[in-house]
C-alpha positions as MATLAB code, in Angstrom:
seq = 'XXXXXXXXXXXXXXXXXXXXXXXXXXXXXXXXXXXXXXXXXXXXXXXXXXXXXXXXXXXXXXXXXXXXXXXXXXXXXXXXXXXXXXXXXXXXXXXXXXXXXXXXXXXXXXXXXXXXXXXXXXXXXXXXXXXXXXXXXXXXXXXXXXXXXXXXXXXXXXXXXXXXXXXXXXXXXXXXXXXXXXXXXXXXXXXXXXXXXXXXXX';
ca = [
      -3.575   -0.670   23.276;
      -1.098   -2.829   22.176;
      -1.434   -3.460   18.412;
       1.445   -6.227   16.725;
       1.863   -4.651   13.402;
       1.082   -1.711   11.281;
      -0.215   -1.998    7.506;
       0.733    1.054    5.750;
      -0.993    2.396    2.875;
       0.931    5.415    0.752;
      -1.321    7.979   -1.790;
      -1.483   11.232   -1.599;
      -4.411   13.589   -0.330;
      -6.874   15.438   -1.297;
     -10.418   14.533   -4.323;
      -7.581   14.985   -6.637;
      -5.703   12.082   -6.448;
      -7.777   10.055   -5.921;
      -7.899    8.039   -8.962;
      -4.420    8.238   -9.705;
      -1.544    5.332  -10.189;
       0.548    6.952   -7.297;
      -2.424    6.166   -4.599;
      -3.228    3.063   -5.311;
      -2.094    1.843   -2.405;
      -4.587    4.157   -0.494;
      -7.086    1.640   -2.930;
      -5.690   -1.560   -1.271;
      -5.824    0.477    2.367;
      -9.271    0.928    1.024;
      -9.934   -2.535    0.503;
      -8.593   -4.158    3.897;
     -10.246   -1.832    5.873;
     -14.111   -3.505    3.799;
     -12.985   -6.876    4.553;
     -12.114   -6.753    7.362;
     -13.893   -5.558   10.802;
     -11.971   -1.590   11.074;
     -12.911    1.307   13.267;
     -11.458    4.261   13.352;
      -8.576    5.726   16.320;
      -8.334    8.937   15.456;
      -9.099   12.238   13.501;
      -5.393   13.456   13.275;
      -5.083   16.041   10.281;
      -1.698   14.118    8.966;
      -2.787   10.581    8.787;
      -6.171    8.088    8.934;
      -6.288    5.450   11.656;
      -7.997    2.355   11.393;
      -8.121   -0.650   14.113;
      -7.946   -3.752   11.971;
     -10.017   -7.009   12.808;
      -9.063   -9.831   10.578;
     -10.980  -13.374    9.912;
      -8.514  -15.890   10.984;
      -6.225  -16.972   13.028;
      -4.267  -13.370   12.764;
      -2.235  -12.231   15.382;
      -3.021   -8.821   16.158;
      -4.975   -6.013   16.914;
      -2.947   -4.110   13.931;
      -3.216   -0.839   13.001;
      -3.958    0.371    9.682;
      -3.568    3.594    8.372;
      -2.903    6.364    5.169;
      -0.726    8.452    5.140;
      -2.062   12.087    4.319;
       0.813   14.259    4.711;
       1.346   13.458    0.839;
       4.040   10.745   -0.596;
       7.278   11.648   -0.288;
       6.673   12.603    3.750;
       4.635    9.430    4.568;
       8.043    8.127    6.251;
       7.098   10.836    9.278;
       3.350    9.004   10.193;
       5.184    5.290    9.631;
       8.000    6.924   12.539;
       4.783    8.477   14.565;
       3.149    5.442   14.736;
       5.916    3.388   15.786;
       6.840    5.159   18.124;
       3.594    5.713   19.955;
       2.683    2.383   19.561;
       5.620    0.965   19.954;
       5.690   -0.915   16.503;
       9.216   -2.518   15.196;
       9.826   -1.464   11.758;
       9.847   -6.064   10.722;
       6.130   -5.609   12.026;
       5.757   -2.625    9.167;
       3.912   -3.689    5.752;
       3.279   -0.972    3.190;
       1.409   -0.990    0.320;
       2.508    1.004   -2.519;
       2.059    1.407   -6.372;
       4.949    0.002   -8.315;
       6.190    1.189  -11.350;
       8.596   -1.795  -12.358;
       5.912   -4.279  -12.095;
       2.504   -4.399  -15.237;
      -0.508   -3.278  -14.523;
      -2.369   -6.334  -12.957;
       0.920   -8.059  -10.873;
       1.500   -7.979   -6.872;
       4.454   -9.487   -5.471;
       5.265   -9.098   -1.402;
       9.256   -9.229   -0.428;
      10.550   -7.648    3.103;
      12.940   -5.225    2.754;
      15.594   -3.918   -0.530;
      16.147   -0.154   -2.115;
      13.737    2.234   -3.027;
      13.571    2.616   -6.239;
      12.834    6.334   -7.006;
       9.810    6.111   -4.717;
      10.050    8.777   -2.914;
       7.135    6.970   -0.448;
       9.930    4.246    0.596;
      12.650    6.611    0.508;
      10.651    8.175    3.208;
       9.776    5.351    5.443;
      12.988    3.779    5.138;
      14.117    7.059    6.294;
      12.106    7.791    9.231;
      12.498    4.612   10.615;
      16.046    3.826   10.034;
      15.690    0.873    8.762;
      14.416   -1.092    5.268;
      13.856   -4.370    6.853;
       9.464   -3.613    6.317;
       7.750   -5.700    4.240;
       6.449   -3.929    0.738;
       3.708   -5.207   -1.217;
       4.207   -4.324   -4.365;
       1.049   -3.527   -6.504;
       1.653   -2.714  -10.017;
       0.720    0.167  -12.362;
       3.863   -0.478  -15.752;
       6.122    1.420  -16.705;
       5.167    4.904  -18.989;
       6.285    5.019  -22.254;
      10.261    5.652  -23.201;
      10.070    9.681  -23.354;
       7.106    9.891  -20.931;
       7.803   12.453  -17.828;
       7.485    9.582  -14.670;
       5.868   11.873  -12.088;
       3.158   12.956  -14.374;
       2.595    9.449  -14.924;
       1.707    7.984  -11.116;
       0.188   11.548  -11.041;
      -2.615   11.129  -14.650;
      -5.890    8.844  -13.408;
      -6.204    5.785  -14.326;
      -7.674    5.466  -17.685;
     -10.964    3.725  -18.048;
     -10.098    0.225  -19.578;
      -7.180    0.175  -16.811;
      -8.791    0.998  -13.537;
     -11.219   -2.137  -13.113;
      -7.668   -3.868  -13.412;
      -6.718   -1.762  -10.658;
      -9.696   -2.484   -8.033;
      -8.820   -5.999   -8.878;
      -5.435   -5.559   -7.534;
      -6.260   -3.541   -4.972;
      -8.480   -6.206   -3.826;
      -5.812   -9.044   -4.110;
      -3.518   -6.848   -2.065;
      -5.840   -6.610    0.778;
      -6.047   -9.898    1.191;
      -2.311  -11.025    0.262;
      -1.555   -8.417    3.593;
      -3.921  -10.894    5.673;
      -2.676  -14.229    4.390;
       0.515  -12.528    5.387;
      -0.141  -11.888    8.798;
      -2.257  -15.149    8.609;
       0.698  -17.474    6.994;
       3.353  -15.395    6.966;
       5.680  -14.397    4.239;
       6.604  -17.232    2.244;
       2.689  -18.285    1.815;
       1.979  -14.553    0.601;
       5.222  -14.737   -1.575;
       3.200  -18.223   -3.332;
      -0.434  -16.568   -3.324;
       1.142  -13.066   -5.619;
       3.090  -15.289   -7.736;
      -0.483  -15.815   -9.211;
      -1.814  -13.002   -9.351;
      -2.168  -11.649  -12.952;
      -4.957   -9.838  -13.746;
      -3.727   -9.024  -17.491;
      -5.282   -5.440  -18.704;
      -7.163   -5.512  -22.273;
      -5.502   -3.394  -25.109;
      -6.078   -0.010  -24.951;
      -8.268    0.772  -26.882;
      -6.682    3.836  -28.164;
];
């Protein structure tokens, strides 16, 4: 079957990582699967892969994938899937956590650097081009002096978890909007999303 696009949600496999900040892309992929109609294609050990059907005028069908190779090897699944299903890099959408956005905000863009995100670096390296679409899900930066790697691998505290879930659900809707109405419409919608977290009760 020929697929129009590949949507990747980024994260790390295993229950110990499931609720961490770095797995927000996985949350968004799960939300997209629930919002559309998804059927599992394979049970490969290195990727969860679904045939995704969206409501509305979205071109399709689409592939939805969660790489299970750990974040810094995400590009291996992206490269394999693009090659096997003959999907061009410009038809790849990546949903990922973003330190440079506050929690509760989302942005979408095409191309750019990786800003130190190892998942994006791997995808760019393996695809040989940065011209895929990124849906950037804000997780906020840690306080000065805190270790960034440790921060992204921490679980969301309870007072942030509901905000993160709403962000994941909005990201899924934003991916659908991009596929149905294009990048500029999706950008405008993303700019209106702002779920302000409550103050840290601690």
